[in-house]
Coordinates of C-alpha atoms (C1' of nucleotides) in Angstrom, one line a residue:
Chain A
M4 CA 171.7 96.9 -284.9
Q5 CA 175.4 96.5 -284.9
I6 CA 177.8 99.3 -284.3
S7 CA 181.3 98.9 -285.7
M8 CA 184.1 100.1 -283.6
P9 CA 187.4 101.1 -284.9
I10 CA 190.2 98.8 -283.7
R11 CA 192.8 100.7 -281.9
T12 CA 196.3 99.4 -281.6
P13 CA 197.7 100.1 -278.1
S14 CA 200.7 102.3 -278.2
L15 CA 204.1 100.8 -277.6
V16 CA 204.3 102.3 -274.2
S17 CA 201.0 101.0 -272.9
R18 CA 201.8 97.6 -274.4
R19 CA 205.1 97.6 -272.5
R20 CA 203.3 98.5 -269.3
L21 CA 200.8 95.7 -269.8
L22 CA 203.6 93.2 -270.1
E23 CA 205.3 94.5 -267.0
E24 CA 202.0 94.0 -265.0
K25 CA 201.8 90.4 -266.2
L26 CA 205.5 89.8 -265.3
I27 CA 204.7 90.5 -261.6
D28 CA 203.2 87.1 -260.8
L29 CA 204.0 85.2 -264.0
H30 CA 205.7 82.4 -262.0
K31 CA 202.3 81.6 -260.4
W32 CA 200.4 81.1 -263.7
N33 CA 199.3 77.6 -264.6
N34 CA 197.4 78.3 -267.8
L35 CA 199.6 77.0 -270.7
K36 CA 197.9 79.1 -273.4
Q37 CA 198.4 82.4 -271.4
V38 CA 202.0 81.5 -270.6
K39 CA 202.8 80.8 -274.2
Q40 CA 201.3 84.2 -275.1
V41 CA 203.5 86.0 -272.6
H42 CA 206.4 84.0 -273.8
A43 CA 205.9 85.4 -277.3
Q44 CA 205.6 88.9 -275.9
I45 CA 208.8 88.5 -273.9
L46 CA 210.6 87.4 -277.0
K47 CA 209.3 90.4 -278.9
A48 CA 210.4 92.8 -276.2
N49 CA 213.8 91.1 -276.2
L50 CA 213.5 90.4 -272.4
L51 CA 214.4 86.7 -272.4
Q52 CA 218.0 87.2 -271.3
D53 CA 216.8 89.4 -268.4
L54 CA 217.5 87.4 -265.3
S55 CA 214.5 88.7 -263.4
V56 CA 212.2 87.6 -266.2
A57 CA 213.5 84.2 -267.4
P58 CA 213.2 82.4 -264.0
K59 CA 209.5 83.4 -263.8
L60 CA 208.8 82.1 -267.3
I61 CA 210.5 78.8 -266.5
A62 CA 208.6 78.5 -263.2
A63 CA 205.3 79.1 -265.1
F64 CA 206.1 76.4 -267.7
S65 CA 206.9 74.0 -264.9
L66 CA 203.6 74.8 -263.2
C67 CA 201.9 73.8 -266.5
H68 CA 203.7 70.5 -266.3
E69 CA 205.7 71.4 -269.4
I70 CA 209.1 70.3 -268.2
V71 CA 210.5 70.0 -271.8
L72 CA 209.6 73.6 -272.6
A73 CA 211.2 74.7 -269.3
V74 CA 214.4 72.9 -270.0
N75 CA 214.5 74.2 -273.5
L76 CA 214.1 77.7 -272.3
F77 CA 216.8 77.3 -269.7
S78 CA 219.3 76.2 -272.4
Q79 CA 218.7 79.4 -274.3
I80 CA 219.9 81.6 -271.4
Q81 CA 223.5 82.6 -271.9
Q82 CA 224.5 83.5 -268.4
P83 CA 222.4 81.6 -265.9
N84 CA 222.7 82.7 -262.2
V85 CA 221.8 80.9 -258.9
H86 CA 218.2 82.0 -259.1
L87 CA 217.8 80.5 -262.6
Y88 CA 219.5 77.2 -261.6
N89 CA 217.3 77.0 -258.5
T90 CA 214.2 77.5 -260.7
L91 CA 215.3 74.6 -263.0
I92 CA 216.0 72.4 -260.0
R93 CA 212.6 73.2 -258.6
A94 CA 211.0 72.4 -262.0
H95 CA 212.7 68.9 -262.0
V96 CA 211.5 68.3 -258.4
R97 CA 208.0 69.2 -259.4
N98 CA 208.2 66.8 -262.3
S99 CA 209.4 64.1 -259.8
Q100 CA 212.8 63.7 -261.5
P101 CA 215.2 63.9 -258.6
S102 CA 218.1 62.7 -260.7
Q103 CA 217.6 65.6 -263.1
A104 CA 217.5 68.0 -260.2
F105 CA 220.8 66.6 -258.9
A106 CA 222.3 66.7 -262.4
T107 CA 221.4 70.4 -262.6
F108 CA 223.0 71.0 -259.1
F109 CA 226.3 69.4 -260.2
E110 CA 226.2 71.3 -263.6
M111 CA 225.7 74.5 -261.7
Q112 CA 228.8 73.9 -259.5
S113 CA 231.0 73.0 -262.4
N114 CA 230.0 76.2 -264.1
G115 CA 231.3 78.1 -261.1
V116 CA 227.9 79.2 -259.7
Y117 CA 227.5 78.6 -256.0
P118 CA 224.4 77.3 -254.3
D119 CA 222.5 79.6 -251.9
N120 CA 220.0 79.2 -249.1
F121 CA 217.3 78.3 -251.6
T122 CA 219.2 75.6 -253.5
Y123 CA 219.4 73.1 -250.6
P124 CA 215.8 73.1 -249.6
F125 CA 214.8 72.5 -253.2
L126 CA 217.2 69.6 -253.5
L127 CA 216.0 68.2 -250.2
K128 CA 212.4 68.3 -251.5
A129 CA 213.6 66.1 -254.4
C130 CA 214.9 63.5 -251.9
S131 CA 212.0 63.5 -249.6
G132 CA 209.5 62.5 -252.2
H133 CA 211.6 59.5 -253.1
S134 CA 213.1 58.5 -249.7
L135 CA 216.7 59.1 -250.9
Y136 CA 218.3 58.9 -247.5
P137 CA 221.9 58.9 -248.7
M138 CA 221.3 62.0 -250.8
V139 CA 219.9 63.8 -247.8
Q140 CA 223.0 62.9 -245.9
M141 CA 225.2 64.1 -248.7
I142 CA 223.4 67.5 -248.8
H143 CA 223.6 67.7 -245.0
T144 CA 227.4 67.3 -245.3
H145 CA 227.5 70.0 -248.0
I146 CA 225.5 72.4 -245.9
E147 CA 227.7 71.9 -242.8
K148 CA 230.8 72.5 -244.9
F149 CA 229.4 75.8 -246.3
G150 CA 227.8 76.9 -243.1
F151 CA 224.3 77.6 -244.5
C152 CA 222.7 76.4 -241.3
S153 CA 222.6 80.1 -240.3
D154 CA 219.2 80.4 -242.0
I155 CA 216.6 78.4 -240.0
F156 CA 214.8 77.5 -243.3
V157 CA 217.7 75.2 -244.2
P158 CA 217.8 72.9 -241.0
N159 CA 214.0 72.9 -241.0
S160 CA 214.1 71.5 -244.5
L161 CA 216.7 68.9 -243.4
I162 CA 214.4 67.7 -240.6
D163 CA 211.5 67.5 -243.0
S164 CA 213.5 65.5 -245.6
Y165 CA 215.1 63.2 -243.0
S166 CA 211.9 62.3 -241.4
K167 CA 210.4 61.3 -244.8
C168 CA 213.1 58.7 -245.3
G169 CA 211.9 56.0 -243.1
S170 CA 213.1 55.0 -239.6
F171 CA 216.8 55.7 -240.3
G172 CA 215.8 59.2 -241.3
V173 CA 213.7 59.9 -238.2
N174 CA 216.7 59.1 -236.1
A175 CA 218.8 61.6 -238.0
A176 CA 216.0 64.2 -237.8
R177 CA 215.8 63.7 -234.0
K178 CA 219.5 64.2 -233.6
L179 CA 219.5 67.4 -235.7
F180 CA 216.5 68.7 -233.8
M181 CA 218.2 68.1 -230.5
V182 CA 221.3 70.1 -231.4
M183 CA 219.6 73.0 -233.1
G184 CA 220.4 76.2 -231.2
E185 CA 217.3 78.0 -232.3
R186 CA 214.0 76.5 -233.2
D187 CA 210.9 78.1 -234.6
V188 CA 207.4 76.7 -234.7
V189 CA 208.1 75.1 -238.1
S190 CA 211.0 73.1 -236.7
W191 CA 208.7 71.7 -234.0
N192 CA 205.9 71.0 -236.5
S193 CA 208.3 69.2 -239.0
M194 CA 209.7 67.1 -236.2
I195 CA 206.2 66.1 -235.0
S196 CA 205.0 65.4 -238.5
G197 CA 208.1 63.2 -239.0
L198 CA 207.5 61.2 -235.8
L199 CA 203.9 60.6 -236.9
K200 CA 205.1 59.3 -240.3
A201 CA 207.2 56.8 -238.4
G202 CA 204.3 55.8 -236.3
E203 CA 205.6 57.3 -233.1
L204 CA 202.3 58.9 -231.9
G205 CA 203.3 58.8 -228.2
E206 CA 206.6 60.7 -228.8
A207 CA 204.9 63.1 -231.1
R208 CA 202.2 63.9 -228.5
H209 CA 204.9 64.4 -225.9
L210 CA 206.7 66.9 -228.2
F211 CA 203.4 68.7 -228.9
D212 CA 202.8 69.2 -225.2
E213 CA 206.4 70.5 -224.8
M214 CA 206.1 73.1 -227.5
P215 CA 206.6 76.7 -226.3
E216 CA 203.9 77.9 -228.6
R217 CA 201.5 76.2 -231.0
D218 CA 199.9 77.4 -234.2
T219 CA 197.0 75.9 -236.1
V220 CA 199.4 73.8 -238.1
S221 CA 200.7 72.2 -234.9
W222 CA 197.2 71.3 -233.8
N223 CA 196.3 70.0 -237.2
T224 CA 199.4 67.8 -237.4
I225 CA 198.7 66.1 -234.0
L226 CA 195.0 65.9 -234.9
D227 CA 195.9 64.0 -238.1
G228 CA 198.2 61.7 -236.0
Y229 CA 195.2 60.5 -234.0
V230 CA 193.0 60.3 -237.1
K231 CA 195.6 58.1 -238.9
A232 CA 195.9 55.9 -235.8
G233 CA 192.1 55.4 -236.0
E234 CA 191.6 57.0 -232.6
M235 CA 188.6 59.1 -233.5
N236 CA 187.5 59.7 -229.9
K237 CA 190.8 61.3 -229.0
A238 CA 190.9 63.2 -232.3
F239 CA 187.5 64.7 -231.8
E240 CA 188.3 65.7 -228.2
L241 CA 191.4 67.5 -229.6
F242 CA 189.4 69.1 -232.4
E243 CA 187.0 70.5 -229.8
K244 CA 189.8 71.8 -227.7
M245 CA 191.6 73.7 -230.5
P246 CA 191.7 77.4 -230.1
D247 CA 191.4 78.0 -233.9
R248 CA 190.1 75.7 -236.6
N249 CA 190.7 76.1 -240.3
V250 CA 189.6 74.2 -243.4
V251 CA 192.4 71.7 -242.8
S252 CA 191.3 70.9 -239.2
W253 CA 187.7 70.3 -240.4
S254 CA 188.8 68.2 -243.4
T255 CA 191.0 66.1 -241.1
V256 CA 188.2 65.1 -238.8
V257 CA 185.8 64.6 -241.7
S258 CA 188.3 62.3 -243.4
G259 CA 188.8 60.4 -240.1
Y260 CA 185.1 59.7 -239.8
C261 CA 184.9 58.6 -243.5
K262 CA 187.7 56.1 -242.9
A263 CA 186.1 54.9 -239.8
G264 CA 182.9 54.2 -241.8
D265 CA 180.9 56.7 -239.8
M266 CA 179.4 58.6 -242.7
D267 CA 176.7 60.2 -240.6
M268 CA 179.2 61.9 -238.3
A269 CA 181.3 62.8 -241.4
R270 CA 178.4 64.4 -243.1
M271 CA 177.2 66.3 -240.0
L272 CA 180.7 67.9 -239.6
F273 CA 180.9 68.5 -243.4
D274 CA 177.6 70.4 -243.3
K275 CA 178.8 72.4 -240.3
M276 CA 182.0 73.6 -241.9
P277 CA 182.1 77.3 -242.2
I278 CA 184.4 77.4 -245.2
K279 CA 184.9 74.7 -247.8
N280 CA 187.4 74.3 -250.6
I281 CA 187.7 71.5 -253.0
V282 CA 189.5 69.1 -250.6
P283 CA 186.6 68.5 -248.1
W284 CA 184.2 68.0 -251.0
T285 CA 186.6 65.4 -252.4
I286 CA 186.9 63.7 -249.0
I287 CA 183.2 63.3 -248.4
I288 CA 182.3 62.4 -252.0
S289 CA 185.1 59.7 -252.1
G290 CA 183.9 58.5 -248.7
Y291 CA 180.4 57.9 -250.0
A292 CA 181.7 56.4 -253.2
E293 CA 184.0 54.0 -251.4
K294 CA 181.0 52.8 -249.3
G295 CA 179.0 52.3 -252.4
M296 CA 176.5 55.0 -251.4
T297 CA 176.0 56.1 -255.0
K298 CA 173.0 58.4 -254.5
E299 CA 174.7 60.5 -251.8
A300 CA 178.0 60.6 -253.7
I301 CA 176.3 61.8 -256.9
S302 CA 174.0 64.3 -255.3
L303 CA 177.0 65.9 -253.4
Y304 CA 179.0 65.9 -256.6
D305 CA 176.2 67.9 -258.3
K306 CA 176.0 70.2 -255.3
M307 CA 179.7 70.8 -255.5
E308 CA 179.5 71.9 -259.1
E309 CA 176.4 74.0 -258.4
A310 CA 178.5 75.8 -255.7
G311 CA 180.8 76.8 -258.6
L312 CA 183.7 74.5 -257.6
R313 CA 185.6 72.7 -260.4
P314 CA 187.3 69.5 -259.4
D315 CA 191.1 69.8 -259.7
D316 CA 193.4 66.9 -260.5
G317 CA 193.6 65.7 -257.0
A318 CA 189.8 65.6 -256.6
V319 CA 189.4 63.8 -259.9
I320 CA 192.0 61.1 -259.1
S321 CA 190.7 60.6 -255.6
I322 CA 187.0 60.3 -256.6
L323 CA 187.8 58.1 -259.6
A324 CA 189.8 55.8 -257.4
A325 CA 186.9 55.4 -255.1
C326 CA 184.6 54.7 -258.1
A327 CA 187.0 52.0 -259.3
E328 CA 187.1 50.4 -255.9
S329 CA 183.3 50.1 -255.6
G330 CA 182.4 49.9 -259.3
L331 CA 180.4 53.2 -259.4
L332 CA 180.4 53.6 -263.2
G333 CA 177.7 56.3 -263.0
L334 CA 179.7 58.7 -260.9
G335 CA 182.9 57.9 -262.8
E336 CA 181.2 58.9 -266.0
K337 CA 180.0 62.1 -264.4
V338 CA 183.5 63.0 -263.4
H339 CA 184.7 62.2 -266.9
A340 CA 182.1 64.5 -268.3
S341 CA 183.3 67.4 -266.0
I342 CA 186.8 66.9 -267.2
K343 CA 185.8 66.9 -270.8
R344 CA 183.9 70.1 -270.3
T345 CA 186.8 72.0 -268.9
K346 CA 189.9 70.8 -270.7
F347 CA 191.0 68.9 -273.7
K348 CA 194.3 67.6 -272.4
C349 CA 194.6 65.6 -269.2
R350 CA 197.6 65.0 -267.1
T351 CA 198.8 61.5 -267.4
S352 CA 197.8 60.5 -263.9
V353 CA 194.3 61.8 -264.5
S354 CA 193.9 59.7 -267.6
N355 CA 195.4 56.7 -265.7
A356 CA 192.7 57.1 -263.1
L357 CA 190.0 57.2 -265.9
V358 CA 191.4 54.0 -267.6
D359 CA 191.5 52.2 -264.3
M360 CA 188.0 53.3 -263.3
Y361 CA 186.5 52.2 -266.7
A362 CA 188.5 48.9 -266.6
K363 CA 187.4 48.0 -263.1
C364 CA 183.8 48.9 -263.9
A365 CA 184.1 46.4 -266.9
R366 CA 183.8 49.1 -269.6
L367 CA 186.9 48.0 -271.4
D368 CA 185.8 49.8 -274.6
K369 CA 185.8 53.1 -272.8
A370 CA 189.0 52.3 -271.0
Y371 CA 190.6 51.6 -274.3
S372 CA 189.4 54.7 -275.9
V373 CA 190.8 56.9 -273.1
F374 CA 194.0 54.9 -273.2
D375 CA 194.3 55.3 -277.0
G376 CA 193.7 59.0 -276.8
M377 CA 196.4 59.7 -274.3
A378 CA 199.2 62.1 -275.5
R379 CA 201.7 60.6 -273.1
R380 CA 201.6 57.2 -271.3
D381 CA 203.6 56.0 -268.4
A382 CA 204.1 52.5 -266.9
V383 CA 200.9 53.0 -264.9
S384 CA 198.8 53.7 -268.0
W385 CA 200.0 50.4 -269.6
N386 CA 199.6 48.5 -266.5
A387 CA 196.1 49.7 -265.7
M388 CA 195.0 48.7 -269.2
L389 CA 196.7 45.4 -269.1
Q390 CA 195.3 44.7 -265.7
G391 CA 191.8 45.5 -266.9
L392 CA 192.0 43.1 -269.8
A393 CA 193.5 40.4 -267.6
M394 CA 190.9 40.8 -264.9
H395 CA 188.0 40.4 -267.4
G396 CA 189.4 37.3 -269.1
H397 CA 190.6 38.9 -272.4
G398 CA 193.9 37.0 -272.3
E399 CA 194.6 37.2 -276.0
K400 CA 194.1 41.0 -276.0
A401 CA 196.2 41.4 -272.9
L402 CA 199.1 39.6 -274.6
Q403 CA 198.7 41.7 -277.8
L404 CA 198.8 44.9 -275.7
F405 CA 202.0 43.6 -274.0
S406 CA 203.7 43.1 -277.4
R407 CA 202.5 46.6 -278.4
M408 CA 204.0 48.0 -275.2
N409 CA 207.4 46.4 -276.1
E410 CA 207.2 47.6 -279.7
E411 CA 206.6 51.2 -278.5
G412 CA 209.7 51.0 -276.4
F413 CA 208.0 50.8 -272.9
A414 CA 209.9 48.4 -270.7
P415 CA 207.4 46.3 -268.7
D416 CA 207.9 46.5 -264.9
K417 CA 207.0 44.0 -262.2
V418 CA 203.4 45.1 -262.2
S419 CA 203.1 44.5 -265.9
F420 CA 204.2 40.9 -265.4
I421 CA 201.7 40.4 -262.7
S422 CA 199.0 41.4 -265.2
I423 CA 200.4 39.3 -267.9
L424 CA 200.7 36.2 -265.7
C425 CA 197.2 36.8 -264.4
A426 CA 195.9 37.2 -268.0
C427 CA 197.5 33.8 -269.0
S428 CA 196.0 32.1 -266.0
H429 CA 192.5 33.4 -266.6
A430 CA 192.7 32.5 -270.3
G431 CA 194.2 29.0 -269.5
F432 CA 197.5 29.7 -271.4
V433 CA 199.6 27.6 -269.1
E434 CA 202.6 27.1 -271.4
E435 CA 202.7 30.8 -272.5
G436 CA 202.4 31.9 -268.9
L437 CA 205.4 29.8 -267.8
Q438 CA 207.4 31.2 -270.7
Y439 CA 206.6 34.8 -269.6
F440 CA 207.6 33.9 -266.1
Y441 CA 211.0 32.6 -267.4
T442 CA 211.6 35.6 -269.7
M443 CA 210.9 38.0 -266.9
E444 CA 214.2 37.5 -265.1
R445 CA 216.2 36.3 -268.1
D446 CA 215.3 39.0 -270.6
Y447 CA 214.0 41.9 -268.5
G448 CA 216.1 41.5 -265.3
I449 CA 213.1 41.6 -263.1
I450 CA 213.4 39.3 -260.1
P451 CA 210.1 37.6 -259.4
E452 CA 208.5 38.5 -256.1
V453 CA 205.9 36.6 -254.1
E454 CA 203.1 38.2 -256.2
H455 CA 204.6 36.7 -259.4
Y456 CA 204.9 33.2 -257.8
G457 CA 201.3 33.6 -256.7
C458 CA 200.2 34.1 -260.3
V459 CA 202.2 31.1 -261.5
I460 CA 200.7 29.0 -258.7
D461 CA 197.3 30.1 -259.9
L462 CA 198.2 29.4 -263.5
L463 CA 199.4 25.8 -262.6
G464 CA 196.5 25.2 -260.2
R465 CA 193.8 26.3 -262.5
G466 CA 195.4 24.2 -265.3
G467 CA 195.0 21.1 -263.0
H468 CA 198.8 20.8 -262.3
L469 CA 198.2 20.8 -258.5
K470 CA 201.3 18.8 -257.6
E471 CA 203.5 21.2 -259.5
A472 CA 201.8 24.2 -257.9
F473 CA 202.2 22.7 -254.4
R474 CA 205.9 22.0 -255.1
L475 CA 206.4 25.6 -256.3
V476 CA 205.0 26.9 -253.1
Q477 CA 207.5 24.9 -251.2
S478 CA 210.5 25.6 -253.4
M479 CA 210.0 29.4 -254.0
P480 CA 212.7 31.5 -252.4
M481 CA 210.4 33.5 -250.1
E482 CA 208.0 32.9 -247.2
S483 CA 204.5 31.9 -248.4
N484 CA 201.5 34.0 -247.3
A485 CA 197.8 33.7 -247.0
I486 CA 197.1 34.8 -250.6
I487 CA 199.4 32.0 -251.9
W488 CA 197.6 29.3 -249.8
G489 CA 194.3 30.8 -250.8
T490 CA 195.1 30.5 -254.4
L491 CA 196.1 26.9 -254.0
L492 CA 192.8 26.3 -252.0
G493 CA 190.9 27.7 -254.9
A494 CA 192.6 25.4 -257.3
C495 CA 191.9 22.4 -255.0
R496 CA 188.2 23.4 -255.0
M497 CA 188.2 23.6 -258.8
H498 CA 189.6 20.1 -259.2
N499 CA 188.1 18.4 -256.1
A500 CA 191.5 17.7 -254.6
V501 CA 190.2 16.8 -251.2
D502 CA 193.4 15.6 -249.4
L503 CA 195.5 18.5 -250.6
A504 CA 192.7 21.0 -249.5
G505 CA 192.9 19.9 -245.9
E506 CA 196.6 20.3 -245.8
V507 CA 196.3 23.8 -247.4
V508 CA 193.7 24.9 -245.0
D509 CA 196.0 23.9 -242.1
H510 CA 198.6 26.4 -243.4
L511 CA 195.9 29.0 -244.0
V512 CA 194.4 29.0 -240.6
K513 CA 197.8 29.7 -239.1
L514 CA 197.9 33.0 -241.1
E515 CA 194.2 33.9 -241.2
P516 CA 192.8 32.3 -238.1
S517 CA 189.4 33.9 -238.2
D518 CA 188.5 34.1 -241.9
V519 CA 185.2 32.4 -242.6
G520 CA 185.9 32.1 -246.3
N521 CA 188.6 29.5 -245.9
F522 CA 186.5 27.2 -243.8
S523 CA 183.4 27.5 -246.0
M524 CA 185.5 26.7 -249.0
L525 CA 186.9 23.6 -247.3
S526 CA 183.5 22.6 -246.2
N527 CA 182.3 23.0 -249.8
I528 CA 185.1 20.8 -251.1
Y529 CA 184.2 18.0 -248.6
A530 CA 180.6 18.3 -249.5
A531 CA 181.3 18.0 -253.2
A532 CA 183.2 14.8 -252.4
G533 CA 180.3 13.5 -250.3
D534 CA 182.4 13.4 -247.2
W535 CA 179.7 14.6 -244.7
D536 CA 181.7 13.7 -241.6
S537 CA 184.5 16.1 -242.6
V538 CA 181.9 18.7 -243.4
S539 CA 180.5 18.7 -239.9
N540 CA 184.0 18.6 -238.5
V541 CA 184.8 21.8 -240.3
R542 CA 181.6 23.4 -239.1
L543 CA 182.6 22.4 -235.5
R544 CA 186.0 24.0 -235.9
M545 CA 184.5 27.1 -237.3
R546 CA 182.2 27.4 -234.2
R547 CA 185.0 26.7 -231.8
I548 CA 187.3 29.4 -233.2
G549 CA 184.4 31.8 -233.2
I550 CA 184.3 33.8 -236.4
Q551 CA 184.9 37.5 -236.0
K552 CA 186.4 38.8 -239.2
P553 CA 184.0 39.0 -242.1
S554 CA 185.2 37.2 -245.2
G555 CA 185.7 38.9 -248.5
S556 CA 182.6 40.3 -250.2
S557 CA 181.3 41.1 -253.7
S558 CA 178.9 43.8 -254.7
I559 CA 176.6 44.8 -257.5
E560 CA 175.1 48.1 -258.4
V561 CA 171.3 48.1 -259.2
D562 CA 169.4 51.3 -259.7
E563 CA 172.1 53.5 -258.1
E564 CA 172.1 51.2 -255.0
V565 CA 175.0 48.9 -254.2
H566 CA 174.2 45.5 -252.7
E567 CA 177.0 43.7 -250.9
F568 CA 177.1 39.9 -250.3
T569 CA 179.5 37.4 -248.8
V570 CA 180.1 33.7 -248.8
L571 CA 177.0 31.8 -247.4
D572 CA 175.3 35.2 -246.9
K573 CA 171.7 35.0 -245.6
S574 CA 171.3 38.6 -244.5
H575 CA 169.3 39.8 -247.4
P576 CA 165.5 39.8 -246.9
K577 CA 165.1 38.0 -250.3
S578 CA 168.0 35.7 -249.7
D579 CA 165.9 32.5 -250.4
K580 CA 164.8 33.9 -253.8
I581 CA 168.4 34.8 -254.6
Y582 CA 169.7 31.3 -253.8
E583 CA 166.8 29.9 -255.9
M584 CA 168.0 32.0 -258.8
I585 CA 171.6 30.9 -258.4
D586 CA 170.4 27.3 -258.5
R587 CA 168.5 28.0 -261.6
L588 CA 171.5 29.6 -263.2
V589 CA 173.7 26.6 -262.3
Q590 CA 171.1 24.3 -263.9
D591 CA 171.2 26.5 -267.1
L592 CA 175.0 26.5 -267.1
K593 CA 175.0 22.7 -266.8
Q594 CA 172.8 22.5 -269.9
V595 CA 175.4 24.3 -271.9
G596 CA 178.2 22.1 -270.7
Y597 CA 179.6 23.8 -267.6
V598 CA 180.5 21.3 -264.8
P599 CA 180.1 23.0 -261.4
K600 CA 182.7 21.9 -258.9
A601 CA 182.3 22.1 -255.2
Y602 CA 179.2 24.3 -255.2
Q603 CA 176.0 22.5 -254.2
Chain B
dA1 C1' 205.2 72.3 -241.5
dT2 C1' 199.0 70.3 -241.7
dA3 C1' 193.5 67.8 -245.1
dG4 C1' 192.0 64.6 -250.7
dG5 C1' 196.0 61.6 -255.1
dG6 C1' 196.8 56.1 -260.1
dT7 C1' 198.6 50.2 -261.6
dT8 C1' 200.1 44.8 -257.7
dA9 C1' 198.4 37.4 -257.5
dG10 C1' 192.9 34.3 -254.2

DNA sequence: ATAGGGTTAG
């Protein structure tokens, strides 16, 4: 039985009180639908011009990644004050648009509004994310002129920003830190964190020992220093010595063991953690995924959702990246399903991670469908899709996408050209590839880097133009590297260019002295030419050098288990059967016209 | 101020 209830309209007074309650923490909201509702209510109550309300609304839109709405709103305010300008600057910083943040800063000054103690730290944040050292210097000069250093928050921000601007910056930060009359724990922590970013672990440790008092952040910072340096023994020692450990401390060591490949230790600590948020779950799941341990990764992902935790953008991006790296389509699809369940619209970077994951797992259809459904695309979106098509040999489609990119007004960047050149070389479009290479600098103003030369060398080499490829290696304006010589060696193998191969390997061993792959490739080339003396010579050289570094490997996922294999790998128990199968496949390929080169 | 975060030639 249904009881019908009379709908009561709340009185004007209570409606007003309801709105006031919402306004208390509006600036922390990140649900676009709710923010839009409050926006409408604010308009109705005629509160938009209220300078204690408008900044909160702008901050909320910015938290929802709606920078256009935030800017729009700002332009409607008749008499903006410092607080409002600060909010807009912060919104641009959050949207990683430092130039817009600075434009707002200058506009504010020309409108006669003076910056305060909050303005500078926000501007400094804009610089540190983009390593804008000269900008930090400029702000520093400003601050000294206006004497804002009285608030310790300001010099602390300066130290933080300086130390995120590379080695120059760390020097400036050091200098400032030395002359600071008063230092709090944040000043010390920022300085230590800056030194660690510059790779100065020793100096950072020294400062840590000198600190008059240390809080958990100080311990976590130096702990992470050891983790990043790969010194897990020292890190763990420190972890055990810490007076207080929080989620960050635990996450730091778990992440260290994941990176060191010790998943047992990582898992043990993860299970021991008293409190977990989404970050440690992300770390351990990505750790398993990177190692190709599908079963563990999937079961933990399920457990995480059972525990009522929803992956945030950071978790999704991180796990999808790990899936892309190891080709874990299964887990990638699971993550995609979770996203679809909770939201309709993804942030661009989340969709980018999806496109990349599907493309690297060879599901170009799905990559395309995510790509096509995106509301906004950035350079990374186009590049991930281009790269996916190029990688899997869809040269024609990659070139089509490249034209579409141009038609839609997206300027290709240097990464796009790597994908395009790679697409041409995999599809055998030698002439077209060279044309794109020429256009790149002439029409797009992008100066080719060593990666681009690498693609063109591959293009020429695969096409059988070995002499031209070799000449390009010698005439290109930069130093050659191991990848370039490796590309050339691959081309030599493909076309049985025995003499050139020997020369190339000589260059290669100087750069990668202990890589097995180079030698086994050379040995294959000699074998294909029937030059057995040279083959045993190479084997001798291999033994003399003593091979330590493992060569590159491939992997395949079968029944949720990933199998990894390398050149001349005999470690698998059924290795004989596997090679038998490869021989059979080569026989079959020969029947349909494929001519195998060096492989025997 | 500290933990997880996308595209880059063999």
